[in-house]
Structure formats: structure tokens, C-alpha cells
C-alpha atoms as a PDB file:
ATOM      1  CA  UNK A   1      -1.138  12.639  -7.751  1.00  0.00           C
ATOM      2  CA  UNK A   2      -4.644  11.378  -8.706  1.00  0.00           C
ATOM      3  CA  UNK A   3      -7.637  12.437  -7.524  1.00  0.00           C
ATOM      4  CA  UNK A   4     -11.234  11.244  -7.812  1.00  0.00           C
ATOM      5  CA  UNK A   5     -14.250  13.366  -6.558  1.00  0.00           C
ATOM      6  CA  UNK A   6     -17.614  11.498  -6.861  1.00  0.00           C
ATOM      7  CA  UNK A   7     -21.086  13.150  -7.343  1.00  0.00           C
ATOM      8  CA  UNK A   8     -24.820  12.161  -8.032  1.00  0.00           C
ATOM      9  CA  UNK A   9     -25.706   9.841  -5.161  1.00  0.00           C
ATOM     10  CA  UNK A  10     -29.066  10.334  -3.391  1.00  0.00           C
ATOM     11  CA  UNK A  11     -32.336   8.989  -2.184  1.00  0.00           C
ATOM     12  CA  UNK A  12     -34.648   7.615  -4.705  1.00  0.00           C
ATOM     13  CA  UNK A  13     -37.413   5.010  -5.021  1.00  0.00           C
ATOM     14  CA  UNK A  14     -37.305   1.820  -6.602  1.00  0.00           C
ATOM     15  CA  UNK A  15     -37.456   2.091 -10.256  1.00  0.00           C
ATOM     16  CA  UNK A  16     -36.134   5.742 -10.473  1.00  0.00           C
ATOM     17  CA  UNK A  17     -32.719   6.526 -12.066  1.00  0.00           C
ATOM     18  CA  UNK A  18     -29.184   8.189 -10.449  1.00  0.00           C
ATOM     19  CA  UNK A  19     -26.684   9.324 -12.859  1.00  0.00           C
ATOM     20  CA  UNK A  20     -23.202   9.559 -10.533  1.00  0.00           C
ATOM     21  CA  UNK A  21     -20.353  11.458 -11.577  1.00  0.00           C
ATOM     22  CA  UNK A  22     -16.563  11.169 -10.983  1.00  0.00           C
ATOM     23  CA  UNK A  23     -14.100  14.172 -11.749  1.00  0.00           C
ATOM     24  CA  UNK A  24     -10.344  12.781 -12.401  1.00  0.00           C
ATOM     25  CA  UNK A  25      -7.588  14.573 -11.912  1.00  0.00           C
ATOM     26  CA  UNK A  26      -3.775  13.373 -12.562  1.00  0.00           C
ATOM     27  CA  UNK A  27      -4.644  10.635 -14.523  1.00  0.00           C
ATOM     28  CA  UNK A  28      -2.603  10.365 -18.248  1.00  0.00           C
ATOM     29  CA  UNK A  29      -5.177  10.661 -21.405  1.00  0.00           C
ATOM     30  CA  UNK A  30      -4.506   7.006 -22.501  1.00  0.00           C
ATOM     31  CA  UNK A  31      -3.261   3.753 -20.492  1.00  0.00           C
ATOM     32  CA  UNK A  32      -5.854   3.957 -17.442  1.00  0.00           C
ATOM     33  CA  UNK A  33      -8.635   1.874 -16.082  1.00  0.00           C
ATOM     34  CA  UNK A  34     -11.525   3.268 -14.164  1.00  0.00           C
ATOM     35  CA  UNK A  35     -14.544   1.827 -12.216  1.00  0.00           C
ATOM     36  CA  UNK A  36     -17.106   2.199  -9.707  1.00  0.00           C
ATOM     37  CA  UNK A  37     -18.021  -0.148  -6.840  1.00  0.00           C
ATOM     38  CA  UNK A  38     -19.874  -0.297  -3.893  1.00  0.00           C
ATOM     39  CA  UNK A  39     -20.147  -1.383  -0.139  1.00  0.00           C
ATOM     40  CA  UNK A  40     -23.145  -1.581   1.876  1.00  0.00           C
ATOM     41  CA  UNK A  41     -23.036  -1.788   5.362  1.00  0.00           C
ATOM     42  CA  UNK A  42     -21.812  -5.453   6.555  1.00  0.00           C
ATOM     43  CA  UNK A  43     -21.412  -6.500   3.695  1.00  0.00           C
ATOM     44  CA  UNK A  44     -17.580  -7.230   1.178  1.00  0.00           C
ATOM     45  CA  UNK A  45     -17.318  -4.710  -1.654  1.00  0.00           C
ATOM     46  CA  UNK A  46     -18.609  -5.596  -4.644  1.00  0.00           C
ATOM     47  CA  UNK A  47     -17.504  -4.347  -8.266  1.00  0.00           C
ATOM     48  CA  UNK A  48     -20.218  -2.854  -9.955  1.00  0.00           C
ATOM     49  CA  UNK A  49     -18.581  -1.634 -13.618  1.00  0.00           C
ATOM     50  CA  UNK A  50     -15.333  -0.666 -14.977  1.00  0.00           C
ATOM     51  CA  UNK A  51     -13.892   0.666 -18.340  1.00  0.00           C
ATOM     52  CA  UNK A  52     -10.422   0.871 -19.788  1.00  0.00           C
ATOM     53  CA  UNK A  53      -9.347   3.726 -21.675  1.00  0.00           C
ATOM     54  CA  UNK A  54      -9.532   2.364 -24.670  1.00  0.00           C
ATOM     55  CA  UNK A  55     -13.155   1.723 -23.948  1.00  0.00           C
ATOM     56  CA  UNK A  56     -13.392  -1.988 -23.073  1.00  0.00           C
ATOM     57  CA  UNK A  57     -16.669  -2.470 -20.291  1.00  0.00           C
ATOM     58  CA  UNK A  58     -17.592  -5.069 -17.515  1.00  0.00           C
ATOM     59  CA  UNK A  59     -19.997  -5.032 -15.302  1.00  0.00           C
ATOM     60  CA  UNK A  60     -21.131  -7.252 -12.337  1.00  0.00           C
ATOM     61  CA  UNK A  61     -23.787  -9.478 -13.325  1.00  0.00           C
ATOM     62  CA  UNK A  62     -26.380  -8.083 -10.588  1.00  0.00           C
ATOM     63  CA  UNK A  63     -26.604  -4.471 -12.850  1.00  0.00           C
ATOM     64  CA  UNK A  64     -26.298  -5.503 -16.241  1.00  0.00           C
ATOM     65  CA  UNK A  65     -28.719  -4.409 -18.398  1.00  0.00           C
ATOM     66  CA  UNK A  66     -29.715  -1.471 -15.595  1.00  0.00           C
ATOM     67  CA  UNK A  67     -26.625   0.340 -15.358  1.00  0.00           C
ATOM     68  CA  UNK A  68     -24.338   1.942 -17.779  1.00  0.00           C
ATOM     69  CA  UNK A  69     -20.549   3.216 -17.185  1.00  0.00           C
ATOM     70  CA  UNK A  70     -19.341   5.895 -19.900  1.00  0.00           C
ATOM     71  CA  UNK A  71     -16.411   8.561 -19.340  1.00  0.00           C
ATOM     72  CA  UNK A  72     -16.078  12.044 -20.784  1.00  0.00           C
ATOM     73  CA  UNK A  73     -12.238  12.033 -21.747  1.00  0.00           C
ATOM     74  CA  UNK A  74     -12.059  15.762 -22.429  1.00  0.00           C
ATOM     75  CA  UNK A  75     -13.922  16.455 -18.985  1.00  0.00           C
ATOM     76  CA  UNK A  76     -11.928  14.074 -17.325  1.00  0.00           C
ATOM     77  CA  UNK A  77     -15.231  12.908 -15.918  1.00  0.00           C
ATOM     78  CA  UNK A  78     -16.391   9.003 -15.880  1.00  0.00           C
ATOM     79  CA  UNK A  79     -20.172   8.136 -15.231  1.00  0.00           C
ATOM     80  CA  UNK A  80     -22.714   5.652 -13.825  1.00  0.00           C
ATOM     81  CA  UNK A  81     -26.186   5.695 -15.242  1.00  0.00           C
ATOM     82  CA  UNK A  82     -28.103   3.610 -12.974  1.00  0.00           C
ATOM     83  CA  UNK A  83     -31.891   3.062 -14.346  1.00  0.00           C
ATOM     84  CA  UNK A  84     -34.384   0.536 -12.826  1.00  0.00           C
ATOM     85  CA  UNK A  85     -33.015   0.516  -9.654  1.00  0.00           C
ATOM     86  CA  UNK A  86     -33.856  -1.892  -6.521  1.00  0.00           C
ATOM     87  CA  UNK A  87     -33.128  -1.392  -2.762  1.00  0.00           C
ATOM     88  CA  UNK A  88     -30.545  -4.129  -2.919  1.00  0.00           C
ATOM     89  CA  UNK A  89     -28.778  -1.253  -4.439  1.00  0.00           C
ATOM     90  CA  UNK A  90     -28.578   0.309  -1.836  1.00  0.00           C
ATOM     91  CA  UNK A  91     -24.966   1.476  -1.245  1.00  0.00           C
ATOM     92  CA  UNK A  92     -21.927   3.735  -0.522  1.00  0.00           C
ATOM     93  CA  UNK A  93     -20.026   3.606  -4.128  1.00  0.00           C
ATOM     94  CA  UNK A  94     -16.608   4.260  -5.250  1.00  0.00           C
ATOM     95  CA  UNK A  95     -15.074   5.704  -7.974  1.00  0.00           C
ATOM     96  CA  UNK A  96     -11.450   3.620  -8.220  1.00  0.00           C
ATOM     97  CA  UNK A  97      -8.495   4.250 -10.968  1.00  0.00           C
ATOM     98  CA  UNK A  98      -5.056   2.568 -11.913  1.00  0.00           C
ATOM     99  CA  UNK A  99      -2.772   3.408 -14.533  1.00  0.00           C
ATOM    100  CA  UNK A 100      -1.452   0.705 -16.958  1.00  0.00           C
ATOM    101  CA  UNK A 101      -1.400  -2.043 -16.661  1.00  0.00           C
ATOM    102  CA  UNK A 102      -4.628  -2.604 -15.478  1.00  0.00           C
ATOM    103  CA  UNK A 103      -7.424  -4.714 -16.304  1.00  0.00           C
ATOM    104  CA  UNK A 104     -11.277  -3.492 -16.249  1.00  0.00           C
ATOM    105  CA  UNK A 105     -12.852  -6.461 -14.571  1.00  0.00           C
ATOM    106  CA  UNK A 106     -14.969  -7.228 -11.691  1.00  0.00           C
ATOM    107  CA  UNK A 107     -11.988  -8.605  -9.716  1.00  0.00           C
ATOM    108  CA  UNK A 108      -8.974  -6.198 -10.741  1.00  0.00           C
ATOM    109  CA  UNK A 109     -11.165  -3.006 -10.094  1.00  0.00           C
ATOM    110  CA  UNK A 110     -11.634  -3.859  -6.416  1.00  0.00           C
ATOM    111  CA  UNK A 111      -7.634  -3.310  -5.892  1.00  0.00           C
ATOM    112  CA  UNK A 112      -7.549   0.030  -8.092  1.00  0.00           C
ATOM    113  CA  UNK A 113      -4.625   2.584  -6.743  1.00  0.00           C
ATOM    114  CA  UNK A 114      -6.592   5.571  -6.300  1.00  0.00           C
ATOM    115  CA  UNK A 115     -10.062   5.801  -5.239  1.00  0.00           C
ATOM    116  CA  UNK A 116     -12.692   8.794  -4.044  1.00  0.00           C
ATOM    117  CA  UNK A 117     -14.385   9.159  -0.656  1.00  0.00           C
ATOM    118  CA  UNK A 118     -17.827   7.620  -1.630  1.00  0.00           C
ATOM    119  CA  UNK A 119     -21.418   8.677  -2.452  1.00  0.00           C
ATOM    120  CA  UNK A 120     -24.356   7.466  -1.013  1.00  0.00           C
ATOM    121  CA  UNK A 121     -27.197   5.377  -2.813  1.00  0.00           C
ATOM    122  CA  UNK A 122     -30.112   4.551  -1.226  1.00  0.00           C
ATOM    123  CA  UNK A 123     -32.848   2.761  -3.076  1.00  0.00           C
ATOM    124  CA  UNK A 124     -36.594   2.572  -0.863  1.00  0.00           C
ATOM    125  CA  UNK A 125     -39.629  -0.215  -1.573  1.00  0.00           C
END
């Protein structure tokens, strides 16, 4: 059984940085994919990053270049730096995981097996 347990959300102001957090538990060392997204009230889910195992990245268009994922294979931990951030990102996001095969883009991630309850982002002017 997997489990995903997300930390690090939180208030900040625009510009600040959030570093969130998600402990994994059940997944095998190699042959996963992991990634975060996010879904703000009214509005679809959106993919925000994702990494395979092997260490392959994507990320949405709307954070590149402010937002970094990265894992921590012997803490079983994967993270989302989020710098520079704007109240559009303004969110409730997900940590999501599949085991192989999987693919770690925008698209795939949304349909992920396993995912964690959520942690809230919220970005002020």
C-alpha cells in the first residue's frame, strides 16, 4: 500500500518562498514516478512538476524557472521548492505517485494511482 503525506504549505506574500514536502511510503526504490499538482477552488487541476525515478523533470510552463521538484531517495521524501511566488499560486497541492510504467509529464501525473490529502498554498498581493 502507498502512502503519501504532504507538508510545507502556508501563507506567504508574493515573492516569498515555500519548500513542501512529501513522505512516501510503499513505493519500490526504482521504477516510480512522482509529482505534485494543484487545484484551486473552481478551477480543473493543473500539473505543476513531476520526476521519474531515474530523475527525468517536467514542469508546467506557468512555474518554470520559479519552482524546483527534487526527491530524497533514502528519505523516501520528494520536494517542491517554490521561490518567487504570485497569488495565482494560490492553491491546494497534491503529492501523486504510480509505479512503472509511468510517465513524468504534465498530462500523465494528473491520473497518478496514489495521491496525499493536500496542503494549502496561499500566495497574498
Amino acid at each position: 500500500q502507498v502512502q503519501l503525506v504532504e507538508s510545507g504549505g502556508g501563507s506567504v506574500q508574493a515573492g516569498g518562498s515555500l519548500r513542501l514536502s512529501c513522505i512516501a511510503s510503499g513505493l519500490i526504490a526504482s521504477g516510480y514516478c512522482m509529482a505534485w499538482f494543484r487545484q484551486a477552488p473552481g478551477k480543473e487541476r493543473e500539473g505543476v512538476a513531476a520526476i521519474h525515478s531515474f530523475g527525468t523533470t517536467s514542469y508546467a510552463d506557468s512555474v518554470k524557472g520559479r519552482f524546483t521538484i527534487s526527491q530524497d531517495k533514502a528519505k523516501n521524501t520528494l520536494y517542491l521548492q517554490m521561490n518567487s511566488l504570485k497569488p495565482e499560486d494560490t492553491a491546494q497541492y497534491y503529492c501523486a505517485a504510480d509505479r512503472e510504467p509511468c510517465s513524468p509529464s504534465m498530462d500523465y501525473s494528473l491520473y497518478y494511482k496514489y495521491r496525499g490529502q493536500g496542503t494549502q498554498v496561499t500566495v497574498s498581493s
